[in-house]
PDB file of C-alpha atoms in Angstrom:
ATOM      1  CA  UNK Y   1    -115.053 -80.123 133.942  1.00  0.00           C
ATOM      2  CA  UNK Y   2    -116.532 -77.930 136.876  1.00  0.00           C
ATOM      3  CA  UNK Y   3    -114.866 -74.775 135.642  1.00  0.00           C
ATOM      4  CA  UNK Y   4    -117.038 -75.481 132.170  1.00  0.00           C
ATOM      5  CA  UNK Y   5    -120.107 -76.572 133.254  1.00  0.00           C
ATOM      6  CA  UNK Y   6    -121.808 -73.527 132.753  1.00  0.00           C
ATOM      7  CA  UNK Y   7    -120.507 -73.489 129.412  1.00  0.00           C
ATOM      8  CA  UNK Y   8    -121.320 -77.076 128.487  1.00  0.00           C
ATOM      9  CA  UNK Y   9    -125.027 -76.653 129.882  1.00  0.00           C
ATOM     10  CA  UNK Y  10    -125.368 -73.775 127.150  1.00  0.00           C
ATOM     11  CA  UNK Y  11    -124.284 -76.277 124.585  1.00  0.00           C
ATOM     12  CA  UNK Y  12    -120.974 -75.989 123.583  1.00  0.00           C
ATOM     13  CA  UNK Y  13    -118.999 -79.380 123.019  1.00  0.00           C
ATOM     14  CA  UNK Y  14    -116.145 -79.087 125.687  1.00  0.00           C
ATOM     15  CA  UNK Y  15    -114.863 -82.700 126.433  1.00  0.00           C
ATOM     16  CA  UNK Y  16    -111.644 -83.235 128.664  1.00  0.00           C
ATOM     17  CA  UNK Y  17    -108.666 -85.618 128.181  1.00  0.00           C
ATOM     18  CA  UNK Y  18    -108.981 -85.134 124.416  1.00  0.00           C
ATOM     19  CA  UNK Y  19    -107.060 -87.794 122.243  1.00  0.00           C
ATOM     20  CA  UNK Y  20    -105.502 -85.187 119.559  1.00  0.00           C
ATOM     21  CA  UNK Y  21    -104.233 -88.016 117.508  1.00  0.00           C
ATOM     22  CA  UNK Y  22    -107.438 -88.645 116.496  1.00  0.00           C
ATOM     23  CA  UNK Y  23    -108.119 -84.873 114.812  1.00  0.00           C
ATOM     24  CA  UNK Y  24    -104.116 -84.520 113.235  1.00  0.00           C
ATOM     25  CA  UNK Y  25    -103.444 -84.843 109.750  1.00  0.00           C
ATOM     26  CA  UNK Y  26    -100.174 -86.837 111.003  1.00  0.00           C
ATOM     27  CA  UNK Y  27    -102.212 -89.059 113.562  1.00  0.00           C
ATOM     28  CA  UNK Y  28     -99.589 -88.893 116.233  1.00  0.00           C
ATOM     29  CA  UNK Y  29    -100.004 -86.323 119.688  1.00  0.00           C
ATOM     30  CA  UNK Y  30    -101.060 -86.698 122.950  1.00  0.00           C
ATOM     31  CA  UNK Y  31    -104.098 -85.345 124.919  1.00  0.00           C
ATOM     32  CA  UNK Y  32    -105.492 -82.189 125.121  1.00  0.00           C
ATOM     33  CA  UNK Y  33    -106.309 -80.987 129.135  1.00  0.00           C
ATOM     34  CA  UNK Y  34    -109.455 -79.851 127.599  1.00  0.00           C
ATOM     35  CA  UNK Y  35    -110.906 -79.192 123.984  1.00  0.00           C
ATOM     36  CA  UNK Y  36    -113.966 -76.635 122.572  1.00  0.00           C
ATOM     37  CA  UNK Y  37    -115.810 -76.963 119.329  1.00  0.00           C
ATOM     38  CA  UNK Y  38    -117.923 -74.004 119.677  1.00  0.00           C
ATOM     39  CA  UNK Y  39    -120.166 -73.668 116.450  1.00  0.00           C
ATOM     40  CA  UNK Y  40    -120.620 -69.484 116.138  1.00  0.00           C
ATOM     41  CA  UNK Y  41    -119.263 -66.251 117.451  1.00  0.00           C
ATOM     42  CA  UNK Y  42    -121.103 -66.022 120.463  1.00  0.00           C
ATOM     43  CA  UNK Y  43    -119.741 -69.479 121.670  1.00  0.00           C
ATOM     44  CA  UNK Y  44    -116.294 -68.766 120.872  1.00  0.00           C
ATOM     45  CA  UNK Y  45    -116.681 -65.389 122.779  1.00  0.00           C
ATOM     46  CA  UNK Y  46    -117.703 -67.017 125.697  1.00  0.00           C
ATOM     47  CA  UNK Y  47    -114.990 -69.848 125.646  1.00  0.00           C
ATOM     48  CA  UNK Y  48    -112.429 -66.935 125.324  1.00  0.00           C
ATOM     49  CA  UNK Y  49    -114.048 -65.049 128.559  1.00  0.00           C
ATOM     50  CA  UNK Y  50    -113.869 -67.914 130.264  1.00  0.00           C
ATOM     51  CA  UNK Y  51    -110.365 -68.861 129.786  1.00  0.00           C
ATOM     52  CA  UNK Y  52    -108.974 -65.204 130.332  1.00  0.00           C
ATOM     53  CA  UNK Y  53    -110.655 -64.757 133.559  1.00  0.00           C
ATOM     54  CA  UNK Y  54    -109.583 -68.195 134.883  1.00  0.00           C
ATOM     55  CA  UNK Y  55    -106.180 -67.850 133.272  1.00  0.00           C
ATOM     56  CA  UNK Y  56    -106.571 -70.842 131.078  1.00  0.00           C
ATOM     57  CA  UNK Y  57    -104.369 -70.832 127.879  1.00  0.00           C
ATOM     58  CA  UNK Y  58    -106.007 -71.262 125.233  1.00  0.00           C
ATOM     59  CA  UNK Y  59    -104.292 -73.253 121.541  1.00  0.00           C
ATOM     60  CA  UNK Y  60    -105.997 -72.039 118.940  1.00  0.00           C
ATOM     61  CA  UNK Y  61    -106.854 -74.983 115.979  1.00  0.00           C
ATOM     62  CA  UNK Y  62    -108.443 -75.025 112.707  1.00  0.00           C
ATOM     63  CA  UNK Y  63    -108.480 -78.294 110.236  1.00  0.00           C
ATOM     64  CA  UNK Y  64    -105.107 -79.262 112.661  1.00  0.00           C
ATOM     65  CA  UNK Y  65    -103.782 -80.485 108.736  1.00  0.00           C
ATOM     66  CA  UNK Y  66    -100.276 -78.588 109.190  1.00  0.00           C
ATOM     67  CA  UNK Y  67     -99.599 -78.644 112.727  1.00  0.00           C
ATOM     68  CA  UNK Y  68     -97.296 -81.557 114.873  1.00  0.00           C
ATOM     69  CA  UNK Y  69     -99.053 -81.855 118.070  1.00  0.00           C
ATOM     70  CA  UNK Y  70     -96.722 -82.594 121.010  1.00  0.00           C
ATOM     71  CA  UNK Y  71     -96.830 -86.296 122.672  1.00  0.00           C
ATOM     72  CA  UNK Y  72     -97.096 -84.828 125.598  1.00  0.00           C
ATOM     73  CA  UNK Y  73    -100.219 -83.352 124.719  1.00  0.00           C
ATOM     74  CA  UNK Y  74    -101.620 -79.641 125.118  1.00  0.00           C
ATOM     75  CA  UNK Y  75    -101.897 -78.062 128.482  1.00  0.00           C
ATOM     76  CA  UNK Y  76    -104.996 -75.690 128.776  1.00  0.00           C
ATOM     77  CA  UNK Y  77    -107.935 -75.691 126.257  1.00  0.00           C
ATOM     78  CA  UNK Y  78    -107.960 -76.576 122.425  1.00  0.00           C
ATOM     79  CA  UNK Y  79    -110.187 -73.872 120.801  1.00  0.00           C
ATOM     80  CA  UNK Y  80    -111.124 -75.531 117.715  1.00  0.00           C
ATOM     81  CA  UNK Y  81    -112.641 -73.356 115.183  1.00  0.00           C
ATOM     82  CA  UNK Y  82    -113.620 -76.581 112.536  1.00  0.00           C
ATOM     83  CA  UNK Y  83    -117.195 -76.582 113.224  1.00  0.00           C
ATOM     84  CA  UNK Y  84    -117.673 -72.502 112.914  1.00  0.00           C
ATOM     85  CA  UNK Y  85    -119.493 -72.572 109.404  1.00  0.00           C
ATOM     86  CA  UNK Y  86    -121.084 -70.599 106.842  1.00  0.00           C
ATOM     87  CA  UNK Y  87    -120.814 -68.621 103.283  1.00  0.00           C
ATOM     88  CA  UNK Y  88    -121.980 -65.751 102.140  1.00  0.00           C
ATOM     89  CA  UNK Y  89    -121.934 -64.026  98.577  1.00  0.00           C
ATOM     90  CA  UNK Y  90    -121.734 -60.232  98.327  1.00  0.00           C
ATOM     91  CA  UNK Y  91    -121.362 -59.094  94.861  1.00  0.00           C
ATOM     92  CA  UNK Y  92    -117.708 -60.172  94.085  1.00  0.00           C
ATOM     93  CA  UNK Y  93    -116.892 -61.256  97.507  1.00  0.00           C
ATOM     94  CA  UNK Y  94    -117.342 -64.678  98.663  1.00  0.00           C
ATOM     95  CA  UNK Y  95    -116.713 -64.849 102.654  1.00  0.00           C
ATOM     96  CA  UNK Y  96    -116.025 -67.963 104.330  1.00  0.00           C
ATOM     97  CA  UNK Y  97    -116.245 -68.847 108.150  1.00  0.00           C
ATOM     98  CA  UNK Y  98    -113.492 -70.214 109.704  1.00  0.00           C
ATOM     99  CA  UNK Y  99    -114.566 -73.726 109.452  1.00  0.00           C
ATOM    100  CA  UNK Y 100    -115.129 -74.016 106.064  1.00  0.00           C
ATOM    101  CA  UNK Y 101    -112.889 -76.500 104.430  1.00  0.00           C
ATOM    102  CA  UNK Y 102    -110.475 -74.480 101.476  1.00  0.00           C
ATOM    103  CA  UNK Y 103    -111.903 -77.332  99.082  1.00  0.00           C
ATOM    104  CA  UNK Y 104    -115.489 -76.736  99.313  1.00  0.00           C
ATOM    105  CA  UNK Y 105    -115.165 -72.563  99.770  1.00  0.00           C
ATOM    106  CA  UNK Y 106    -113.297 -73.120  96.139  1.00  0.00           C
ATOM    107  CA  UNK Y 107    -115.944 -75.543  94.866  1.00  0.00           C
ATOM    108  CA  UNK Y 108    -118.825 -72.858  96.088  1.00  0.00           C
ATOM    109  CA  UNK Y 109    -117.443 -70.001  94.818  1.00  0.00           C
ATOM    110  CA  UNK Y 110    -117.365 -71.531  91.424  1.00  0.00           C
ATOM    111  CA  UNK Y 111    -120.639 -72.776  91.967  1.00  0.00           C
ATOM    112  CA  UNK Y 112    -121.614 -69.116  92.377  1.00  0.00           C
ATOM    113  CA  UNK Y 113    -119.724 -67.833  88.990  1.00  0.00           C
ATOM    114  CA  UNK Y 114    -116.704 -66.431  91.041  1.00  0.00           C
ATOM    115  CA  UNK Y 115    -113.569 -67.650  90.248  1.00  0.00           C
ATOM    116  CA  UNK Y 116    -109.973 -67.065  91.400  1.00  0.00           C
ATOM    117  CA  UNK Y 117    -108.761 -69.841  93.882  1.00  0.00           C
ATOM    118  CA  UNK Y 118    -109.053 -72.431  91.504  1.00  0.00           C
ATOM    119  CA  UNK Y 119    -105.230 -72.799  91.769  1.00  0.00           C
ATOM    120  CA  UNK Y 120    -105.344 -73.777  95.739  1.00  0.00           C
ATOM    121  CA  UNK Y 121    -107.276 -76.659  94.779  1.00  0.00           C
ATOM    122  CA  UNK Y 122    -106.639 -79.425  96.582  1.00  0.00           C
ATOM    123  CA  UNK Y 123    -105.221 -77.793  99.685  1.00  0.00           C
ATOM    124  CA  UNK Y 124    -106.279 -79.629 102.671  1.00  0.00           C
ATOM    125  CA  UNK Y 125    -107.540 -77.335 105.810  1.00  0.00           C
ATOM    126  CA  UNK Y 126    -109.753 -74.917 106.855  1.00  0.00           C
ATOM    127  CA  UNK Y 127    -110.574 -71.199 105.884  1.00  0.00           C
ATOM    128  CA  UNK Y 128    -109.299 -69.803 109.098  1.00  0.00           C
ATOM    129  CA  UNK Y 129    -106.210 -71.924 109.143  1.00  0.00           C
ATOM    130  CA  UNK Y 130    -104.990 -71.289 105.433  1.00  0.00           C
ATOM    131  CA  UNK Y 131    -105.721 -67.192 105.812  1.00  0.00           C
ATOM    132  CA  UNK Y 132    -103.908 -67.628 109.372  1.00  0.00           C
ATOM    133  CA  UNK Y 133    -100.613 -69.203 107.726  1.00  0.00           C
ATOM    134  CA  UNK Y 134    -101.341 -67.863 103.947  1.00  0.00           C
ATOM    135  CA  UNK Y 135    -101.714 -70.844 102.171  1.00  0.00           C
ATOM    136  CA  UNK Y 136    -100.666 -70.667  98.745  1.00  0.00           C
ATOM    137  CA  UNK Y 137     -99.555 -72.880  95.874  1.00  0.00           C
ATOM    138  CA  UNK Y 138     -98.773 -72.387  91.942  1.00  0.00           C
ATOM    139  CA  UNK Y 139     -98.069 -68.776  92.532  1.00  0.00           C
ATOM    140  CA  UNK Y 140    -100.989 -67.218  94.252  1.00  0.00           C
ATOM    141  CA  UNK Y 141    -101.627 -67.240  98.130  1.00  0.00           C
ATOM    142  CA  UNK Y 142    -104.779 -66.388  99.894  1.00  0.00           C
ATOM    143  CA  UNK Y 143    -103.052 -63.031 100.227  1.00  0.00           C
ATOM    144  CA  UNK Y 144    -103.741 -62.843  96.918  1.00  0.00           C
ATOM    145  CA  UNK Y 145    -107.654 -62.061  96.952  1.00  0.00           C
ATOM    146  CA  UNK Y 146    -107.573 -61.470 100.552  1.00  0.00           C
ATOM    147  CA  UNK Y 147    -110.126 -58.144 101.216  1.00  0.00           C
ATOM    148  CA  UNK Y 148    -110.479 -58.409 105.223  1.00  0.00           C
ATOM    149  CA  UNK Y 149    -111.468 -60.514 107.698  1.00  0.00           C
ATOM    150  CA  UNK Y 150    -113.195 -60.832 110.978  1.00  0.00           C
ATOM    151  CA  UNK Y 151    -111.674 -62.117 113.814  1.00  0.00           C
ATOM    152  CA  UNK Y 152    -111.018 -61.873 117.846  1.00  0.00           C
ATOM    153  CA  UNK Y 153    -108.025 -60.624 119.750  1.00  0.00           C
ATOM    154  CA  UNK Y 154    -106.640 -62.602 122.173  1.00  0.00           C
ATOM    155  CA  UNK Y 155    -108.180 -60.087 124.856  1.00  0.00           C
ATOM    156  CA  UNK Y 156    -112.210 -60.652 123.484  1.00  0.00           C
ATOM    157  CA  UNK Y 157    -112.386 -57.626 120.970  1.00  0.00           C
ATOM    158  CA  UNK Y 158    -113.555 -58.097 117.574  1.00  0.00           C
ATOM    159  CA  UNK Y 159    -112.062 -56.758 114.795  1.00  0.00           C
ATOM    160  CA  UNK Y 160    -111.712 -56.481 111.171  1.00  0.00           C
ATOM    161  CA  UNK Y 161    -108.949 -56.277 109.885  1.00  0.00           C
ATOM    162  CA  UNK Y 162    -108.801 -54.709 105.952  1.00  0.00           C
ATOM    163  CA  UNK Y 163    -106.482 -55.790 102.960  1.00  0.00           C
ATOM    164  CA  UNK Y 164    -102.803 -54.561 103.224  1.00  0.00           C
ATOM    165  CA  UNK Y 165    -100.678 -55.076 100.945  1.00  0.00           C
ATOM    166  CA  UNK Y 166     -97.489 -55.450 103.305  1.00  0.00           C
ATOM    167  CA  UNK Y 167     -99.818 -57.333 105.988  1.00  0.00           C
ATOM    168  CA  UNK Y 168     -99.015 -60.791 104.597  1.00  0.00           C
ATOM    169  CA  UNK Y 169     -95.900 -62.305 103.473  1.00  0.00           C
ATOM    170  CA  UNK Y 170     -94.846 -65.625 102.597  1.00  0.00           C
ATOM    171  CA  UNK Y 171     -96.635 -68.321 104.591  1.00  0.00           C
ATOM    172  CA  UNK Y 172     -97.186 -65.195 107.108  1.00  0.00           C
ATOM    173  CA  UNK Y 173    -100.256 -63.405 108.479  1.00  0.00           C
ATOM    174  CA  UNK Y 174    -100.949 -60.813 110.660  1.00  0.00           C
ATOM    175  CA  UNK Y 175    -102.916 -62.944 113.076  1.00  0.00           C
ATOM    176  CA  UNK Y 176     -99.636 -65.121 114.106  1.00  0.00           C
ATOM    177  CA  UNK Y 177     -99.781 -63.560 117.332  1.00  0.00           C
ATOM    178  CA  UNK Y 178    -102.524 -65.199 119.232  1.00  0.00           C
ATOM    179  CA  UNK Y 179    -105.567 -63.901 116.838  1.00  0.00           C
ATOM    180  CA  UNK Y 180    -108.890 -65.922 116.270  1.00  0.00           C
ATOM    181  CA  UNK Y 181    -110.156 -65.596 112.795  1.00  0.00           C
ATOM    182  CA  UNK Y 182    -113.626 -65.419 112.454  1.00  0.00           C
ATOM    183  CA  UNK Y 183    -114.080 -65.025 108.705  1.00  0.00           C
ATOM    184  CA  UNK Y 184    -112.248 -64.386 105.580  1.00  0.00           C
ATOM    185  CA  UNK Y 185    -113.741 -62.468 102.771  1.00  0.00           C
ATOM    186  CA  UNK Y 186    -112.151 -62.854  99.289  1.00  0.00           C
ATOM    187  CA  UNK Y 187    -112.242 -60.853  96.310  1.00  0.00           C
ATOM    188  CA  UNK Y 188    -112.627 -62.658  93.823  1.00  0.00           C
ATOM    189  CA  UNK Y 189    -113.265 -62.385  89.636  1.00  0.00           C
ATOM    190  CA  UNK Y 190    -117.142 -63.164  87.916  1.00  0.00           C
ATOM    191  CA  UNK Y 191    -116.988 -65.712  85.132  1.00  0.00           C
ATOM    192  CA  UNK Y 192    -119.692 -67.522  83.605  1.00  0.00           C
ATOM    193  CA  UNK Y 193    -117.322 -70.326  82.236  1.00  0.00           C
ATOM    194  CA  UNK Y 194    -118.022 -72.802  85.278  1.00  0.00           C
ATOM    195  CA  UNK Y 195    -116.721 -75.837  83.505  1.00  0.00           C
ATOM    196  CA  UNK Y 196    -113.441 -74.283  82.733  1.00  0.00           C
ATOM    197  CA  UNK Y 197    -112.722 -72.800  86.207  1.00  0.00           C
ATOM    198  CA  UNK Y 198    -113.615 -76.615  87.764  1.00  0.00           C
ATOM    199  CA  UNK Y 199    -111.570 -78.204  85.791  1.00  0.00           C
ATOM    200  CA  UNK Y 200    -108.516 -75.883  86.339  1.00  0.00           C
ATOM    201  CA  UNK Y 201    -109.451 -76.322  89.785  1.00  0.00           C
ATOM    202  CA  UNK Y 202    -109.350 -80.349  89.252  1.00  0.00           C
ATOM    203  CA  UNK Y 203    -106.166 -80.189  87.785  1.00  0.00           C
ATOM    204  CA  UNK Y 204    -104.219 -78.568  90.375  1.00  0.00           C
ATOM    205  CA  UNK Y 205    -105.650 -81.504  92.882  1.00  0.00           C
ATOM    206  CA  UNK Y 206    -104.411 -83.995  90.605  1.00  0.00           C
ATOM    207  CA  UNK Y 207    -100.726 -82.881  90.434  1.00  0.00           C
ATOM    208  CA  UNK Y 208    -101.065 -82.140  94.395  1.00  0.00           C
ATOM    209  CA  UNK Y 209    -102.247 -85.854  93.978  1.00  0.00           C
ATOM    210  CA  UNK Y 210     -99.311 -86.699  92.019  1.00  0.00           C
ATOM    211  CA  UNK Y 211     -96.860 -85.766  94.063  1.00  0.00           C
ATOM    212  CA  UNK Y 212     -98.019 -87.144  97.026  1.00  0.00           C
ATOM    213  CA  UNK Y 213     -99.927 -85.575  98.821  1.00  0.00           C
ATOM    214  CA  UNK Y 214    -102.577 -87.621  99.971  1.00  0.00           C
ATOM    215  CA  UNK Y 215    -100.454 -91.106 100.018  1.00  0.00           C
ATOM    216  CA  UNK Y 216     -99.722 -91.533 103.662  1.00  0.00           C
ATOM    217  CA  UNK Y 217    -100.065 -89.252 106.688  1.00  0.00           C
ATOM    218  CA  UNK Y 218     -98.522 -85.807 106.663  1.00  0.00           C
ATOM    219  CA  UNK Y 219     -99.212 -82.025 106.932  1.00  0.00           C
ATOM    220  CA  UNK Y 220     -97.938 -81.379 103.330  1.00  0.00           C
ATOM    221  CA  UNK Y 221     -94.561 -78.974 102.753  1.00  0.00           C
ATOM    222  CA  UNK Y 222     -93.101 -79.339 106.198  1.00  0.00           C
ATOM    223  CA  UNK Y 223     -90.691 -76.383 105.633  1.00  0.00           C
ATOM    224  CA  UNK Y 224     -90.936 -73.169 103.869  1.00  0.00           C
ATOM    225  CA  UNK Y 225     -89.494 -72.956 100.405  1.00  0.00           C
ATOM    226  CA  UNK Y 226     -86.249 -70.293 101.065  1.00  0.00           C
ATOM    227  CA  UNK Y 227     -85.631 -67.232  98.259  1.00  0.00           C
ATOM    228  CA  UNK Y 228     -85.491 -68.730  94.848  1.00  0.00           C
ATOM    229  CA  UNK Y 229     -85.180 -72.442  95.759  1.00  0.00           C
ATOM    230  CA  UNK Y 230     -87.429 -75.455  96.611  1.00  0.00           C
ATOM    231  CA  UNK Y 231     -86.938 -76.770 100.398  1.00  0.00           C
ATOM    232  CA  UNK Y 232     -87.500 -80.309  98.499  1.00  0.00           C
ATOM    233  CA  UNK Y 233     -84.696 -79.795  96.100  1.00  0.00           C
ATOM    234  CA  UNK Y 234     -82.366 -78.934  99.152  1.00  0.00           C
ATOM    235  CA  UNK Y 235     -83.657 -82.224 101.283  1.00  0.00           C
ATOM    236  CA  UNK Y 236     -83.256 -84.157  98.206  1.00  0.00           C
ATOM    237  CA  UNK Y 237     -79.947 -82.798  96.932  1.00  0.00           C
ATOM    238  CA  UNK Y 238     -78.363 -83.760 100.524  1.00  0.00           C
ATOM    239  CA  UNK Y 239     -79.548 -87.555  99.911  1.00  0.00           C
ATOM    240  CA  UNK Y 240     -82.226 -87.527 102.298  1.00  0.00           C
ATOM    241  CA  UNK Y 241     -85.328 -88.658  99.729  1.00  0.00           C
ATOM    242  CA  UNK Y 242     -86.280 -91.857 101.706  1.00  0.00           C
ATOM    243  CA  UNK Y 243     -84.815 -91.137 105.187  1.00  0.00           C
ATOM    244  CA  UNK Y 244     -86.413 -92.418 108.151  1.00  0.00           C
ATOM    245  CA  UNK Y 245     -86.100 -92.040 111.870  1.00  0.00           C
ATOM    246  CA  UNK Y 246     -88.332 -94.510 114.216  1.00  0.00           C
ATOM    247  CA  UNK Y 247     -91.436 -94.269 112.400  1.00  0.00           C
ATOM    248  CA  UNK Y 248     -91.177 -91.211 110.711  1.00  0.00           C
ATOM    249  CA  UNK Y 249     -89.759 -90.852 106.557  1.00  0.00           C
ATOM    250  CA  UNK Y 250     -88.835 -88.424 104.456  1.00  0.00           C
ATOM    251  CA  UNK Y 251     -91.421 -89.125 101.575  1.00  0.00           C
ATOM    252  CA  UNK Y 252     -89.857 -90.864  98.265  1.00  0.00           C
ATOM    253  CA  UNK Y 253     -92.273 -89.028  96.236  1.00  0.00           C
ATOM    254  CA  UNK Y 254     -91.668 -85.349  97.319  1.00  0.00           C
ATOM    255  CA  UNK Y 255     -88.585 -84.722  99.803  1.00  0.00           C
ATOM    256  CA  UNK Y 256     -90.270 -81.822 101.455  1.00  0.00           C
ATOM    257  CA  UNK Y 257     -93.282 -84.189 102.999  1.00  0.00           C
ATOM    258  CA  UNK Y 258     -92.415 -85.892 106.514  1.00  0.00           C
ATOM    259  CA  UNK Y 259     -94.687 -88.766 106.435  1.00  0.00           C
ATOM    260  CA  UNK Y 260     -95.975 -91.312 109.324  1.00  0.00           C
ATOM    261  CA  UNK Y 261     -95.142 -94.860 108.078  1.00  0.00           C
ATOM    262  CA  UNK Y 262     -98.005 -96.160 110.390  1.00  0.00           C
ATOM    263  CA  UNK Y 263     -96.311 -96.103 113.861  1.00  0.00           C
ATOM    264  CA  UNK Y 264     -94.745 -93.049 114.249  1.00  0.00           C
ATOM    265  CA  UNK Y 265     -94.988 -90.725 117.390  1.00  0.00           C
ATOM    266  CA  UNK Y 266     -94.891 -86.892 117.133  1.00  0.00           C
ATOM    267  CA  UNK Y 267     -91.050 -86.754 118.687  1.00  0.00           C
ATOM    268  CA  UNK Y 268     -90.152 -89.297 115.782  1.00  0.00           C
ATOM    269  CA  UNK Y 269     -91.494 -86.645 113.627  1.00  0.00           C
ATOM    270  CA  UNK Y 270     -89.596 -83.867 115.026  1.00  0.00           C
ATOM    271  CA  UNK Y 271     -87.013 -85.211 115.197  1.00  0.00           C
ATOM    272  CA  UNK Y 272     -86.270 -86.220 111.907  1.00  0.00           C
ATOM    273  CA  UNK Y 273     -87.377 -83.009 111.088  1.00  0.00           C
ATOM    274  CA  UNK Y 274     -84.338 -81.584 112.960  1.00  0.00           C
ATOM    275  CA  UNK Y 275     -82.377 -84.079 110.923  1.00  0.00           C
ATOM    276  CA  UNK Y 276     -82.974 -82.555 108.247  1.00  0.00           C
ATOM    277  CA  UNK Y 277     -82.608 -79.555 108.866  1.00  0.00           C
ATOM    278  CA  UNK Y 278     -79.049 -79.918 109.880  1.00  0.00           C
ATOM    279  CA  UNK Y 279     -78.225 -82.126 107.130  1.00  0.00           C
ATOM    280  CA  UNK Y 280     -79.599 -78.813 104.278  1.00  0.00           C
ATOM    281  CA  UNK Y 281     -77.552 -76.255 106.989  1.00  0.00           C
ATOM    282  CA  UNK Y 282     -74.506 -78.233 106.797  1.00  0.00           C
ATOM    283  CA  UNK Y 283     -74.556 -78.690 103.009  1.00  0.00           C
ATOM    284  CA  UNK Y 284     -75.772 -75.938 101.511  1.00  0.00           C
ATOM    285  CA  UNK Y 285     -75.828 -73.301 104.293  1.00  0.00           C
ATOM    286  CA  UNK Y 286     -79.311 -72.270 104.252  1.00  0.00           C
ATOM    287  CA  UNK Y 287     -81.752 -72.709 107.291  1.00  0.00           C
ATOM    288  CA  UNK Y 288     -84.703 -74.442 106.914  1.00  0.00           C
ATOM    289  CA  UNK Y 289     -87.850 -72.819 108.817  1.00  0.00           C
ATOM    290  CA  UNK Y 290     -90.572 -75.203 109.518  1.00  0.00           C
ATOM    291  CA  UNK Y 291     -93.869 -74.193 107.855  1.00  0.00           C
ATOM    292  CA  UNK Y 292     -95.798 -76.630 110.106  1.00  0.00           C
ATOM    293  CA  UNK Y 293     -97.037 -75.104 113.293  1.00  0.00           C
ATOM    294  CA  UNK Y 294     -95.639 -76.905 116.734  1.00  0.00           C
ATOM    295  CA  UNK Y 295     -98.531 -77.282 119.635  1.00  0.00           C
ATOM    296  CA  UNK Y 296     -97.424 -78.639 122.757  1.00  0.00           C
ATOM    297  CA  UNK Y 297     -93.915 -79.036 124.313  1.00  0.00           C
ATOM    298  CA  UNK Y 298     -90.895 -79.989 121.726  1.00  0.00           C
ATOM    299  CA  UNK Y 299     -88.029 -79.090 123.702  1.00  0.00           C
TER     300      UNK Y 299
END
């Protein structure tokens, strides 16, 4: 912890030999070498110059709800971004810090009389982590009242980066190539009808609810839906609704969740994961891509 201790005496939460299961949405991983939970900007900035001039690699985390950590852990430093909070209400944009959790920015905005992410409700995660993989659900995408955000380059600058239209894509950001996001501001509508935009908001937990969601441990959708067809409908179409591999299943309530039974490691995971890819390749000819994030060594 030498190499930190300056760091750690400023007080920012660094702790080494970090259990990741603990943090996962799928309770499985290994440890972390190290792991930050720096609160604000200047923290994080400081982390970052750290690591770059001792050559540290950093793995960036959010909420850590769609990402398989590796059993054999994380080499470097986990910069986690959770505890970086804070809203603020400009006119018609709402910004969220990177922490936030996507449930209560939703709730808070409506609380304010903005409305317009009422159909992400229910989404588990962060801020930073659903603009960083463009969450979306029911048709809309944070893309979708995206207006810019702040964040840091992998080299320490800080940037801002504005709404473009061909900047996000499905389940794709611009800041998939090592970028820290600091916080997202979102455009969103004024409407004095509170009640209704909860309840909308409500509902779309419910069926998230319904489906399965929150029944066991998982990170959601583990693939990406391909063009004009459900990634469930393919899993469950090639018999694999129920499937399980060491500890690991494919959910019986909606084929597209990978779920931990209560034992399972992260290579169970993965693997079965590769399972079924293969299986949907074989049968239908379409590739699966993974919409969960890997950290760590798979292969």
């Amino acid at each position: 912890m030498e190499v930190f201790s300056e760091l750690i005496s400023s007080g920012i939460r660094i702790e080494k030999d970090f259990e990741m299961s603990k943090i996962t949405s799928f309770r499985t991983g290994g440890y972390a070498d190290y792991i930050a939970f720096p609160e604000h900007i200047n923290q994080l900035a400081a982390i970052l110059a750290l690591c770059n001039d001792k050559g540290i690699p950093i793995t960036v985390a959010g909420g850590l709800t769609n990402c398989l950590v590796s059993d054999d852990g994380i080499r470097g430093l986990v910069l986690c971004t959770r505890h970086i909070k804070g809203l603020v209400m400009k006119g018609g944009l709402f910004i969220a810090y990177a922490g936030e959790s996507l449930e209560n920015v939703i709730n808070k905005s409506i609380e304010h009389h903005l409305t317009g992410l009422e159909e992400l409700g229910g989404i588990p995660g962060t801020t930073g982590g659903a603009t960083w993989g463009n969450a979306g659900a029911n048709g809309v995408s944070i893309s979708t009242f995206f207006f810019y955000a702040d964040y840091i380059t992998p080299d320490g600058k800080l940037k801002r980066m504005p709404s473009y239209c061909d900047a996000f894509s499905y389940r794709k950001s611009p800041f998939q190539k090592g970028d820290i996001i600091l916080s997202t501001a979102f455009r969103l509508k004024a409407d004095r009808n509170t009640a209704e935009a909860r309840e909308k908001k409500e509902y779309y937990k419910r069926e998230r609810k319904r489906k399965g969601q929150y029944d066991a441990l998982s990170a959601g959708c583990f693939f990406r839906n391909p063009p004009a067809v459900s990634a469930g409908s393919l899993i469950e179409q090639a018999g694999l609704k129920g499937f399980s591999h060491g500890g690991a299943m494919v959910s019986d309530r909606h084929a597209n969740f990978i779920i931990n039974t209560g034992n399972a490691t992260s290579k169970d995971i993965y693997e079965l994961s590769e399972l079924v890819a293969n299986a949907v390749e074989k049968k239908f000819g379409i590739t699966l891509e993974r919409e969960v994030s890997l950290l760590g060594k798979f292969q």
